[in-house]
XYZ file of C-alpha atoms in Angstrom:
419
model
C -19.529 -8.398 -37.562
C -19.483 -9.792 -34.062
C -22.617 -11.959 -34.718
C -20.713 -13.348 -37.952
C -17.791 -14.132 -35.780
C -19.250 -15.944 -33.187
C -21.376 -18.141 -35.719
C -17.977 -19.362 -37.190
C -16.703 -20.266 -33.821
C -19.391 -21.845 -33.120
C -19.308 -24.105 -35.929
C -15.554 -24.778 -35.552
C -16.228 -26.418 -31.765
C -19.846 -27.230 -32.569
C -19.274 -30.423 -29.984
C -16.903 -28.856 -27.418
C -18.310 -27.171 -24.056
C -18.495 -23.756 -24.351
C -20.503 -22.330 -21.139
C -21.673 -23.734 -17.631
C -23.411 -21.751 -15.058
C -23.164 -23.699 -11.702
C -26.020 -21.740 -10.371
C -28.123 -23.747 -12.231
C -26.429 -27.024 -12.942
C -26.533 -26.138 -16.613
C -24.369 -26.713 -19.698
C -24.153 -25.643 -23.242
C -21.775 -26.944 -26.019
C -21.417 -24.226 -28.533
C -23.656 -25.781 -31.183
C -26.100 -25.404 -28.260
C -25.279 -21.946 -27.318
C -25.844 -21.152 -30.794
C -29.186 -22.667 -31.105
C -30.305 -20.708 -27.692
C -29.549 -17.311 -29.496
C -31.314 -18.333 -32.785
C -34.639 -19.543 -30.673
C -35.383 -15.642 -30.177
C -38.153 -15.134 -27.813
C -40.338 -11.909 -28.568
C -39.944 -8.893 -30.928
C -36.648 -7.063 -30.996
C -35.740 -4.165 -28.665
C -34.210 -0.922 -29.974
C -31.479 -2.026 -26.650
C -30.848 -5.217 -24.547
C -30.217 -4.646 -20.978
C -28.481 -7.889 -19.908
C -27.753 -8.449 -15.947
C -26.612 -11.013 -13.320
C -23.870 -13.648 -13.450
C -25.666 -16.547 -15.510
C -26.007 -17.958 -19.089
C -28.617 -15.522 -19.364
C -26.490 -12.751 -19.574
C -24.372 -14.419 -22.408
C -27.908 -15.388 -24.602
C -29.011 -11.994 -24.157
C -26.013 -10.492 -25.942
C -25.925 -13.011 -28.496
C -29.602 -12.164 -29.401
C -28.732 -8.590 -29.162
C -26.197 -9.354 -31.745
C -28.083 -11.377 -33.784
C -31.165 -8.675 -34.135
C -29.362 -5.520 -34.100
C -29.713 -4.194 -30.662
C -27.584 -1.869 -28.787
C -26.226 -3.853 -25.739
C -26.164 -2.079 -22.297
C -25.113 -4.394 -19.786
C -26.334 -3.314 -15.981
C -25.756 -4.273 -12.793
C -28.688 -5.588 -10.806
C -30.823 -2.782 -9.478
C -29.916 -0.717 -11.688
C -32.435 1.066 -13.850
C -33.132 0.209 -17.865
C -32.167 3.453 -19.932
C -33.911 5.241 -22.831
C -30.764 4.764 -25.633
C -31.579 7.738 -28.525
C -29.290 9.539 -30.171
C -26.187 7.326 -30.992
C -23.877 8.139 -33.029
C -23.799 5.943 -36.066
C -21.914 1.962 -36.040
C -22.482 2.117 -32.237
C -23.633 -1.396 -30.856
C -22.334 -1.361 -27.139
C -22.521 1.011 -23.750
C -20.464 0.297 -20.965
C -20.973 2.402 -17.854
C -18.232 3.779 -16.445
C -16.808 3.028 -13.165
C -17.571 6.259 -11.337
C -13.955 6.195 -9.716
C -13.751 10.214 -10.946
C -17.249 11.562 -10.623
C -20.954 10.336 -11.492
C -21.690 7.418 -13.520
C -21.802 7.587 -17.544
C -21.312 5.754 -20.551
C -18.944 4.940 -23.276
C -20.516 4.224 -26.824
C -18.144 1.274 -28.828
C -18.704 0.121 -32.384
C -18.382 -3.496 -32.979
C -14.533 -3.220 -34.081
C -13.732 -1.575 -31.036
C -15.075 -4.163 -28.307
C -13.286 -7.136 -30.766
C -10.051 -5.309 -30.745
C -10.053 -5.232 -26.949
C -11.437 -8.765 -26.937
C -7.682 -9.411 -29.281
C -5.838 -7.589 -27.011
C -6.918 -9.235 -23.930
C -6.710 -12.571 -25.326
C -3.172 -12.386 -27.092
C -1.406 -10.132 -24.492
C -2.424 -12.559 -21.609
C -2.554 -15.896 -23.611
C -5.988 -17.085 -22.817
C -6.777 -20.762 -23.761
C -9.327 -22.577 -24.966
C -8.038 -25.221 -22.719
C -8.119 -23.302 -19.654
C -11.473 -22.279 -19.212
C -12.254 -18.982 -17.229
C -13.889 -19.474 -14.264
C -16.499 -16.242 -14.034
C -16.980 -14.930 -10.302
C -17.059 -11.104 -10.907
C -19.333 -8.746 -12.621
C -20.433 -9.573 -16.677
C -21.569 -6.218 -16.426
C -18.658 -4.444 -15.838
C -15.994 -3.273 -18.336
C -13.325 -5.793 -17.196
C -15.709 -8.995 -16.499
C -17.383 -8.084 -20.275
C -14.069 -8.335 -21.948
C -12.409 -10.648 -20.141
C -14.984 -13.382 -19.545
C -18.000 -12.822 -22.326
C -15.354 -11.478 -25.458
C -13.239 -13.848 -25.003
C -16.023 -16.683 -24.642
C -18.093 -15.407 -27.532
C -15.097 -14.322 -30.196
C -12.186 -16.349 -29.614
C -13.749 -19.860 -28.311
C -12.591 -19.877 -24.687
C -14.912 -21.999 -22.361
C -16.941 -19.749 -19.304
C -17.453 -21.260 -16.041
C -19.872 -19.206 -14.114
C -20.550 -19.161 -10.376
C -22.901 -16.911 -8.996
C -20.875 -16.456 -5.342
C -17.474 -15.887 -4.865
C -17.615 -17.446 -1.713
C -14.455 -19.741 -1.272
C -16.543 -23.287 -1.144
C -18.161 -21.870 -4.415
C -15.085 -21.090 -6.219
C -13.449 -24.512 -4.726
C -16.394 -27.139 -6.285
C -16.160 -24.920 -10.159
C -12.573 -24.889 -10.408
C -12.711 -28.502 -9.796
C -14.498 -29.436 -13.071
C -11.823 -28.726 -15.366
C -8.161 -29.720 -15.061
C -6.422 -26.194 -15.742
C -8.845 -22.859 -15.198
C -8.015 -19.132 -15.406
C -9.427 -17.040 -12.347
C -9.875 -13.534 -12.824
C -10.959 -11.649 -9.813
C -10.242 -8.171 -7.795
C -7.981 -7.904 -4.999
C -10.447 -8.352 -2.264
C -11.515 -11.612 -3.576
C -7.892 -12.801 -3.899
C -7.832 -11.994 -0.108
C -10.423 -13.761 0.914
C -9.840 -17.039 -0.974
C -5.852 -16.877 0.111
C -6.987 -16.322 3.944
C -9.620 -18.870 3.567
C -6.460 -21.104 1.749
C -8.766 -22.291 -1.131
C -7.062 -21.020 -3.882
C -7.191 -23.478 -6.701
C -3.840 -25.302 -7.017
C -5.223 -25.694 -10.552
C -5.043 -21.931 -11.777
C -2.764 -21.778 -14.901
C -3.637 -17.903 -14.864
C -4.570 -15.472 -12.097
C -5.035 -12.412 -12.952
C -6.353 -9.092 -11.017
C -7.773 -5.510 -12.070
C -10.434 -3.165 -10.683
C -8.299 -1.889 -7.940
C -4.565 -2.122 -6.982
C -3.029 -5.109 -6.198
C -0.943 -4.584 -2.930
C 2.287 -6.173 -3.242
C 2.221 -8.038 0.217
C -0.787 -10.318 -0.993
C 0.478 -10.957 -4.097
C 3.947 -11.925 -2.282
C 1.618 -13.712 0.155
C 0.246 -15.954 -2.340
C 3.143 -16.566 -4.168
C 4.532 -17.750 -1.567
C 2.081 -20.540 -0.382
C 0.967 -21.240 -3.809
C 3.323 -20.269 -6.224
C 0.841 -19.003 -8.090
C 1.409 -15.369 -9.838
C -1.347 -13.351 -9.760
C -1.104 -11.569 -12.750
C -1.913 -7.478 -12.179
C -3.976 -5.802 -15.086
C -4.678 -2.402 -15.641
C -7.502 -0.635 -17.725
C -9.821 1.500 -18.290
C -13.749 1.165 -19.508
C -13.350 3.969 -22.096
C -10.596 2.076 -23.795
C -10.045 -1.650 -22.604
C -7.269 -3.161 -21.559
C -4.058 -1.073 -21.201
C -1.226 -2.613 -19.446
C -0.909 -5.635 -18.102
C 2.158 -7.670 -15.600
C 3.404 -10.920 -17.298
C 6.024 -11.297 -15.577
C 6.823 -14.978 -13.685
C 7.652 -13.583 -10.336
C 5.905 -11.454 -8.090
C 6.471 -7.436 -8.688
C 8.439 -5.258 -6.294
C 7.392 -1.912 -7.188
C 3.543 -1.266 -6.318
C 3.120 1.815 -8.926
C 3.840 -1.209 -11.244
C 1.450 -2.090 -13.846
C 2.563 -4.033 -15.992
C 3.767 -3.179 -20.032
C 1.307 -2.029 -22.666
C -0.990 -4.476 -23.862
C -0.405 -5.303 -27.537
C -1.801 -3.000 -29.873
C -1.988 -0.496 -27.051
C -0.154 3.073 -27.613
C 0.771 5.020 -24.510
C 1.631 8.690 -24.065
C 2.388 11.066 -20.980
C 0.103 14.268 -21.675
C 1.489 17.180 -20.537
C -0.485 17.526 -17.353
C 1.273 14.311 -16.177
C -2.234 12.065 -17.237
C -1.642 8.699 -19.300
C -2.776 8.747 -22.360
C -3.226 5.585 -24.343
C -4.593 5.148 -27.897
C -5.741 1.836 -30.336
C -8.532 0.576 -32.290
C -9.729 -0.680 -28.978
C -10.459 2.847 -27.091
C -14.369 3.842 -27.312
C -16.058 6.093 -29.594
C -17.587 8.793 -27.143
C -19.189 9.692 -24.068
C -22.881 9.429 -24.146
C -25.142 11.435 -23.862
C -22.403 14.131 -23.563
C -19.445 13.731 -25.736
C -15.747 14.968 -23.935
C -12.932 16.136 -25.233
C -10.922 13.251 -22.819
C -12.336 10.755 -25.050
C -12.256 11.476 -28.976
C -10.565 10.400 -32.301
C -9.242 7.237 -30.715
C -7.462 8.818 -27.784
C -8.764 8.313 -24.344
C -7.098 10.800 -21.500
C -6.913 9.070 -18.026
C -6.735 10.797 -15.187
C -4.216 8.651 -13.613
C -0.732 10.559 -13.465
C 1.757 8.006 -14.479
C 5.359 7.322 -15.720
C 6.734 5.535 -18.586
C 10.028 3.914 -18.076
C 11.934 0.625 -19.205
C 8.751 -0.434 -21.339
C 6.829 -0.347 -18.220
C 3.793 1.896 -16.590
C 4.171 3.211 -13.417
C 1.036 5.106 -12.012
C 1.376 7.937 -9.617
C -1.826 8.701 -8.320
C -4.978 10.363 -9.681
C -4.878 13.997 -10.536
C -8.242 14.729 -8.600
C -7.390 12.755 -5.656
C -4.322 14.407 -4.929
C -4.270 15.985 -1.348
C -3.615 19.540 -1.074
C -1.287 20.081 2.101
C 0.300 23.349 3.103
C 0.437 23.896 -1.328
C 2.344 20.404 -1.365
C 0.777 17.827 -3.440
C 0.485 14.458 -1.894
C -1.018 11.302 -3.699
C -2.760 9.053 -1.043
C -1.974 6.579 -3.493
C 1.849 6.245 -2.230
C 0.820 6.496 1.387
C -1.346 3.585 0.769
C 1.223 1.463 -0.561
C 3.595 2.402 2.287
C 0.493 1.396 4.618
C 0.224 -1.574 3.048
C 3.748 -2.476 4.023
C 2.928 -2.980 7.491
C 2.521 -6.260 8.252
C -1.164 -5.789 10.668
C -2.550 -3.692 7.756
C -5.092 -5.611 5.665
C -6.582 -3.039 3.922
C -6.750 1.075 4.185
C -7.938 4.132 2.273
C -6.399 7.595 2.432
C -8.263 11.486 1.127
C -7.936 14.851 2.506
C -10.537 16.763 4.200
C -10.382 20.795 4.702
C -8.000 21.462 7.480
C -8.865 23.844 10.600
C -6.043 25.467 10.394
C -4.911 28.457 8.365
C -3.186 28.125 5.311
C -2.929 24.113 5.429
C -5.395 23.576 3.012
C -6.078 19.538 3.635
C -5.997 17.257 6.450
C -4.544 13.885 5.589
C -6.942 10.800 7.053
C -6.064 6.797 6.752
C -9.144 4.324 7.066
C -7.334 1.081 8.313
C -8.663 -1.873 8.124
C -5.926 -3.916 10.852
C -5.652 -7.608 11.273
C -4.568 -7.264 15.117
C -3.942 -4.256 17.990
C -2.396 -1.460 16.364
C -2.615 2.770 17.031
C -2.537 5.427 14.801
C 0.826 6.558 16.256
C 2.549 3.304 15.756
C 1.211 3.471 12.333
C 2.715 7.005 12.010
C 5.957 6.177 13.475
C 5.982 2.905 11.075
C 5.322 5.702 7.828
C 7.709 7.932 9.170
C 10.694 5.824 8.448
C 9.243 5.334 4.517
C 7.643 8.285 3.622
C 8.533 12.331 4.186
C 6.888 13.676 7.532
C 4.445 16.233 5.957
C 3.083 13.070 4.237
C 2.017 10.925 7.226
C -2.042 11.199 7.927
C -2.723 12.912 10.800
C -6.316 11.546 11.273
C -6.552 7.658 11.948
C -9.464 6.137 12.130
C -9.958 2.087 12.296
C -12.807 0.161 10.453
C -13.490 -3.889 10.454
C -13.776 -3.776 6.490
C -13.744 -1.339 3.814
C -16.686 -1.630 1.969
C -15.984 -1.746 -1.819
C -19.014 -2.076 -4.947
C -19.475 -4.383 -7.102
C -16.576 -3.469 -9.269
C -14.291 -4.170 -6.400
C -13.724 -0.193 -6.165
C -13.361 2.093 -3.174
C -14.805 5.780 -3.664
C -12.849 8.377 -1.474
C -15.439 10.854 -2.230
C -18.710 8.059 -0.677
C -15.905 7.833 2.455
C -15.354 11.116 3.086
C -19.273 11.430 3.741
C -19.239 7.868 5.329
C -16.848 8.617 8.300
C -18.365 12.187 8.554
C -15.539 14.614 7.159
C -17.405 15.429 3.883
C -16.224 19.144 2.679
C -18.698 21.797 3.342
């Protein structure tokens, strides 16, 4: 199925350029892309293990679709894995993101990755005239479908560039007139500080971590481009996404459903969204989260107007004195501040009696600032029993190659890791 599909795009824009990879000063029209995945080199493996941010990548999946092979992109470093067991129609493993516990992976059939590569494409309107200009991971869930898919089933051109530093990204957007730029947060930061945001973006969008509403206002402003927040998932694609012209003013803001895309408030407060696009299964381990076309987040959220509003995470919530508290909110209200650049907020066991968690904030500050005027600044935004009482200032906060923060790897980092 997908191989069939990309074989007819290919021979609908046989002459037009379909991939470059800057890296290497290399093009391919998509008659040429095709040829590269029909010159297979060596017998065929049971699963193809594609890596790195290159044309490489994008010929090993095509030769993993053209032979059969279960594709299991990685990350580089990361360990090849012994795929047996499957259940049946399954062609593709995504690992997840690790955000709620160790690593595992998500079994799709070839339906399921095409409907998200659908959804992705018609919800945000990518062009084939606006090529996508590839800076984050192939690998991951949201660089897979939103670079490779798209490329591969639907005939929209991939620029890749194997550094996101800003004179990188500068020089590749440069060789087309109108690009699309999807990135995470902490790129978008960069490049706007640096001030070498392409002026010819049609379509910036952002995912893999929350988009904090003073950059997005920030860029706006001395752009006027809209970076464009998307939310999803890797057991399920994309699930809501912001299309709106202007920048947002509500943070727990997401966006609207994606088309296709059915969402749901499960009674523990946990969005639940279901299409042809959410995964088969867990693998090795199947869960009941993630079954019969239904995939259970653990993000507590709200559905209102047409819109999703998320609320935190149900295991990140911070126990204090039997009050829940999402660092999520406090975050945002951090955020606010105008010498906060970045933070990160958990509980850790409290000394005292009865308290249950100690609230700490890991601030990341773009001039002199204290934890009490930082307190007194949250104090006039959020309720009192809310405010962190631990403060503790970092020059970065260190995020993976997904653009994620773990507050579980932080606790340990800064030495308040629960007994």
């Amino acid at each position: 199925m997908l191989y069939e599909s990309w074989r007819q795009i290919a021979r609908d824009r046989r002459a037009e350029l379909a991939l470059c990879d800057f890296s290497r000063g290399t093009r391919w029209s998509f008659a040429e892309l095709d040829r590269a995945a029909e010159n297979s080199d060596g017998a065929r493996d049971s699963t193809c293990h594609p890596r790195g941010l290159s044309a490489d990548f994008v010929i090993a999946v095509l030769r993993a679709w053209r032979t059969g092979s279960v594709v299991c992109p990685l990350e580089t470093g990361q360990a090849p894995i012994a795929v047996r067991g499957l259940p049946p129609g399954i062609v593709h493993l995504k690992t997840t993101s690790a955000t709620s516990g160790m690593p595992r992976f998500v079994a799709f059939t070839a339906a399921q990755l095409a409907a998200d590569a659908e959804n992705i494409t018609r919800t945000m309107g990518l062009r084939a005239d606006w090529p996508n200009l590839g800076v984050i991971s192939l690998a991951h869930s949201y660089g897979f479908s939103n670079l490779v898919l798209p490329l591969l089933l639907h005939g929209v051109p991939l620029f890749l560039v194997d550094s996101p530093l800003p004179e990188a990204v500068r020089q590749a957007a440069a060789a087309a007139r109108e690009i699309t730029l999807a990135a995470v947060p902490a790129l978008w930061r960069v490049w706007h500080e640096a001030g070498v945001i392409p002026p010819n973006i049609r379509l910036a969008i952002s995912a893999g971590a929350p988009l904090p509403l003073p950059l997005e206002e920030a860029v706006f402003h001395h752009t006027g481009i809209k970076i464009h927040n998307f939310y999803g998932a890797t057991e399920c694609g994309g699930i809501a996404y912001d299309a709106t012209d202007a920048p947002r003013t509500d943070a727990a803001c997401v966006g609207t459903p994606m088309k296709n895309v059915r969402l749901a408030i499960h009674p523990d407060g946990c969005l639940e969204v279901r299409g042809a696009a959410v995964g088969e299964s867990y693998w090795p381990e199947a869960a009941p989260q993630l079954a019969n076309g239904c995939y259970r987040t653990s993000d507590l959220a709200e559905l209102a107007d047409g819109r999703v509003f998320l609320r935190g995470r149900a295991g990140d919530q911070i126990n204090v004195a039997g009050r829940k508290v999402s660092p999520e909110g406090i975050e945002r209200a951090l955020l606010l501040h105008p010498l906060v650049r970045d933070c990160l907020v958990f509980g850790v066991p409290s000394a005292a009696a009865g308290r249950g968690e100690t609230i700490v904030a890991c601030v990341v500050a773009s001039g002199k600032t204290t934890g009490e005027e930082l307190k007194q600044f949250l104090l006039a935004r959020i309720p009192a029993w809310e405010v962190p009482r631990e403060w503790q200032f970092h020059e970065s906060l260190a995020v993976n190659q997904r653009g994620k923060l773990s507050r579980a790897e932080w606790r340990a980092r800064v030495g308040l890791a629960s007994p």
